[in-house]
Every structure is written in C-alpha cells, then in structure tokens.
C-alpha atoms as an extended CHARMM CRD file, in Angstrom:
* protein
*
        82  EXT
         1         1  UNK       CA             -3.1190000000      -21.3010000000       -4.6350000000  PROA      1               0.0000000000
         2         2  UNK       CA              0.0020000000      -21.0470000000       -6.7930000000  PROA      2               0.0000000000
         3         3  UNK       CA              3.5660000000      -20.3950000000       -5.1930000000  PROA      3               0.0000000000
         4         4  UNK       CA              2.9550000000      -16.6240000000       -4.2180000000  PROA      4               0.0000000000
         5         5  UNK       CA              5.4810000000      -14.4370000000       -5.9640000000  PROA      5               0.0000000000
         6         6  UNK       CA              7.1520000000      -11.0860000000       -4.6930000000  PROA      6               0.0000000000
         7         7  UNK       CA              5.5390000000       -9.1560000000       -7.8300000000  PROA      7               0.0000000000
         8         8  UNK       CA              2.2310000000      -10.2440000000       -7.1980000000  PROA      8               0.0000000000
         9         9  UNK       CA              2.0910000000       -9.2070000000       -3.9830000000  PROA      9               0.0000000000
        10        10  UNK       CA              3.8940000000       -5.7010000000       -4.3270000000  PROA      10              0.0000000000
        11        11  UNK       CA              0.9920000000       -5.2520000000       -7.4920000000  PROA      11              0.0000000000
        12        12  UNK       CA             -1.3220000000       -5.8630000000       -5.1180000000  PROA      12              0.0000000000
        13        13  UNK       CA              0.2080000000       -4.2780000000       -2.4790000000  PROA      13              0.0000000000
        14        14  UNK       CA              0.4740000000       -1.3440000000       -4.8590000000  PROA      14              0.0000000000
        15        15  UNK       CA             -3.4630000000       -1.3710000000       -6.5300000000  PROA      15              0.0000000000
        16        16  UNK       CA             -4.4230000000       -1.3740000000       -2.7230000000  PROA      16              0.0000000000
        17        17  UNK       CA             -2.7120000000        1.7050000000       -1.5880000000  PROA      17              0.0000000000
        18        18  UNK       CA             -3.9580000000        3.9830000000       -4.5220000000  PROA      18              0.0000000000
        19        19  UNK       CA             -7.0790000000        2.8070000000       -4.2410000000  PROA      19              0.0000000000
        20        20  UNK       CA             -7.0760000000        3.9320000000       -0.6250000000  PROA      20              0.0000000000
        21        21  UNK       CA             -5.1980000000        6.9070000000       -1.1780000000  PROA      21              0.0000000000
        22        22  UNK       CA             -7.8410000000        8.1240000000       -3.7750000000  PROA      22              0.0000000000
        23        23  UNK       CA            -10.7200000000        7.1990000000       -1.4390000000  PROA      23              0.0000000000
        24        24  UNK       CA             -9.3950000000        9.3390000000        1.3690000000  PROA      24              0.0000000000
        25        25  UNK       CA             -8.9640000000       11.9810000000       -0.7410000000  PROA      25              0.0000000000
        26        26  UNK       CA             -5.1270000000       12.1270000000       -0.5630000000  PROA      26              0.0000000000
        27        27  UNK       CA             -2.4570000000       13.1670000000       -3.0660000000  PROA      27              0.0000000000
        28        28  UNK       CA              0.6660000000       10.8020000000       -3.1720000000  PROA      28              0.0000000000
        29        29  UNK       CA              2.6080000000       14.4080000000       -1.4960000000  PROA      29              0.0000000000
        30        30  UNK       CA             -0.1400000000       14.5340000000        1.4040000000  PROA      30              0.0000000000
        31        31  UNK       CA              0.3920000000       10.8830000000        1.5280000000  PROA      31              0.0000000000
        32        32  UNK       CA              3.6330000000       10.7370000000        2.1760000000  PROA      32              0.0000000000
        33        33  UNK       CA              3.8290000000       13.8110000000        4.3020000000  PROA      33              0.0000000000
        34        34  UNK       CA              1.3630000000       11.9060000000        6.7900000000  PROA      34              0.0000000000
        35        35  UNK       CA              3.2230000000        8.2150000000        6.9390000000  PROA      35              0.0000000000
        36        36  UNK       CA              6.5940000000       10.5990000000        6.6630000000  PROA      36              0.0000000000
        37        37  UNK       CA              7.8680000000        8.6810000000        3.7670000000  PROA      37              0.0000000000
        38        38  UNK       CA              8.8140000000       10.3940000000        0.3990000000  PROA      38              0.0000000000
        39        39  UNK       CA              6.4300000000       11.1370000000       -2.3000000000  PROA      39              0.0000000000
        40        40  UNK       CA              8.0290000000        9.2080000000       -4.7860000000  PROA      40              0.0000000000
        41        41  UNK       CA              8.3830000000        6.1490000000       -2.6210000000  PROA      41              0.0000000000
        42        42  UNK       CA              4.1460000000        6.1580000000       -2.1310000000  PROA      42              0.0000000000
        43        43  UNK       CA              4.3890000000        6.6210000000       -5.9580000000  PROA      43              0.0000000000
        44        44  UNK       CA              6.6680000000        3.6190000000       -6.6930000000  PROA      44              0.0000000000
        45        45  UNK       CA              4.5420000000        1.7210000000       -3.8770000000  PROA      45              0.0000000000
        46        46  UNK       CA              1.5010000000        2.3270000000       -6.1670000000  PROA      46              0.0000000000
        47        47  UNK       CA              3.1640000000        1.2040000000       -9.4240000000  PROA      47              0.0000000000
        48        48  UNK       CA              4.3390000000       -2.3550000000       -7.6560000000  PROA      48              0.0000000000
        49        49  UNK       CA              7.6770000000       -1.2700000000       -8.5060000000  PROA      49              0.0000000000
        50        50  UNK       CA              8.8850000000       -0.8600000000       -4.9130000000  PROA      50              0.0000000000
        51        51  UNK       CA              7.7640000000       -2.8600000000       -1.7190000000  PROA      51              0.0000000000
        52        52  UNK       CA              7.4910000000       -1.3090000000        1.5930000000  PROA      52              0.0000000000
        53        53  UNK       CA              8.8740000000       -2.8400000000        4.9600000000  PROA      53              0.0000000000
        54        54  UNK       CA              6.7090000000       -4.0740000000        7.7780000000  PROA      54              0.0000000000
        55        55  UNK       CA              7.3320000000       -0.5910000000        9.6650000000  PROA      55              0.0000000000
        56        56  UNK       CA              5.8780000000        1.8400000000        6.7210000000  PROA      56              0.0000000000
        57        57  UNK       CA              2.7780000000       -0.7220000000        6.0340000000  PROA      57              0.0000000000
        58        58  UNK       CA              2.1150000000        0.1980000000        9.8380000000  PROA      58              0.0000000000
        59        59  UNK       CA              2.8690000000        4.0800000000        8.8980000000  PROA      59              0.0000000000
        60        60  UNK       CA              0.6690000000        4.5120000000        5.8170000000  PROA      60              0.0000000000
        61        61  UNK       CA             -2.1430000000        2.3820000000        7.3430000000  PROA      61              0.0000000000
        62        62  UNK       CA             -2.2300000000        4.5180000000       10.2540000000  PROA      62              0.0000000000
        63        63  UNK       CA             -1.4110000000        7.3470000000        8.3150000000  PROA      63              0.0000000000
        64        64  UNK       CA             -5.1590000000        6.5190000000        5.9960000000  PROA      64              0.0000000000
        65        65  UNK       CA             -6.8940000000        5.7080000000        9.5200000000  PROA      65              0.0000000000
        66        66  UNK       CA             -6.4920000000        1.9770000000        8.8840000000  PROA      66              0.0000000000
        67        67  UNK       CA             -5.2510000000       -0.6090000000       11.4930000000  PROA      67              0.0000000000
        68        68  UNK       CA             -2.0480000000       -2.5090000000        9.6660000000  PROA      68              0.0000000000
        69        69  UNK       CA             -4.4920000000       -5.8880000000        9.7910000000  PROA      69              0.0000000000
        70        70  UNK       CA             -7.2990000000       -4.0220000000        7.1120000000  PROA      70              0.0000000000
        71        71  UNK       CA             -4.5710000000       -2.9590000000        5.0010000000  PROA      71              0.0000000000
        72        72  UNK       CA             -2.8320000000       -6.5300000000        4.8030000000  PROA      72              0.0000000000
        73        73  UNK       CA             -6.2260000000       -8.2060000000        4.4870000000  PROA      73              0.0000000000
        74        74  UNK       CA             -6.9760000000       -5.7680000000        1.3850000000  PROA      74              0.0000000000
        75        75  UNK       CA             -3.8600000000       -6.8480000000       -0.1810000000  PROA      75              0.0000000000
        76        76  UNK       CA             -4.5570000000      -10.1500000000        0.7100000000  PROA      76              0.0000000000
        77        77  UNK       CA             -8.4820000000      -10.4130000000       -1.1190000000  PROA      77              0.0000000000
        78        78  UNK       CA             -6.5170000000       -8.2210000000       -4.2010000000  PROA      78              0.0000000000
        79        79  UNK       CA             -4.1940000000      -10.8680000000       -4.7200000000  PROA      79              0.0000000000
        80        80  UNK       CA             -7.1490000000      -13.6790000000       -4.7890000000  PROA      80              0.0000000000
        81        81  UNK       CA             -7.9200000000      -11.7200000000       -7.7270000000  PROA      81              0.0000000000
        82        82  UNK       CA             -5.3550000000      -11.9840000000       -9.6990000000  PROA      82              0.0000000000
C-alpha cells in the first residue's frame, strides 16, 4: 500500500457516509439532526471536503445504527479501492 494520504481517506470517508445515508433512507438534514451535527457539515463530509473527528464518526455511526468499527472498516475496504 502507498503512503495513505489525508484526501484519500476523507474521499473515502466521504463516498461511505452517502452511501449509507442513502441506504437508510436519510436526507443530509435528518442526518444531521440524528448525530446532532449541522447539515452542511454531513454535506461537506460527503464531498471529502471536510473530515470528521473521532467523536462524530462515533455519532453518525450510531446515529445510521452502525457500531463506529463497521463504519471505519467501510472506509477502510473503500479506500482499497481506490
């Protein structure tokens, strides 16, 4: 594996999280009002452009009935990927 860079990861990070979002039938709003984080911060999750800390991973896995662990291993086979 390459040296892992900061983009990558918050792309994957990002491809992950809508993907999720979509399958749970969520808008980013209802998103956001579940994790309690702002709408546009689950938007500039999505987009890569932002990366979220340790303690909102844990609040928008829980908040998509995920434990933290299958939302980091998602992100981890997405950036395998790329």
């Amino acid at each position: 594996m390459t040296q892992l860079q900061a983009e990558e990861v918050a792309e994957a990070a990002g491809k992950v999280l809508r993907r999720l979002r979509k399958e749970a039938g969520l808008s980013q709003e209802k998103l956001g009002f579940k994790a309690t984080i702002q709408r546009n911060f689950v938007s500039e999750i999505e987009l890569g452009q932002k990366q979220p800390s340790l303690f909102t991973v844990f609040k928008v896995a829980y908040a998509l009935d995920l434990d933290p662990q299958d939302f980091m291993r998602l992100v981890q086979e997405e950036l395998k990927k790329m």
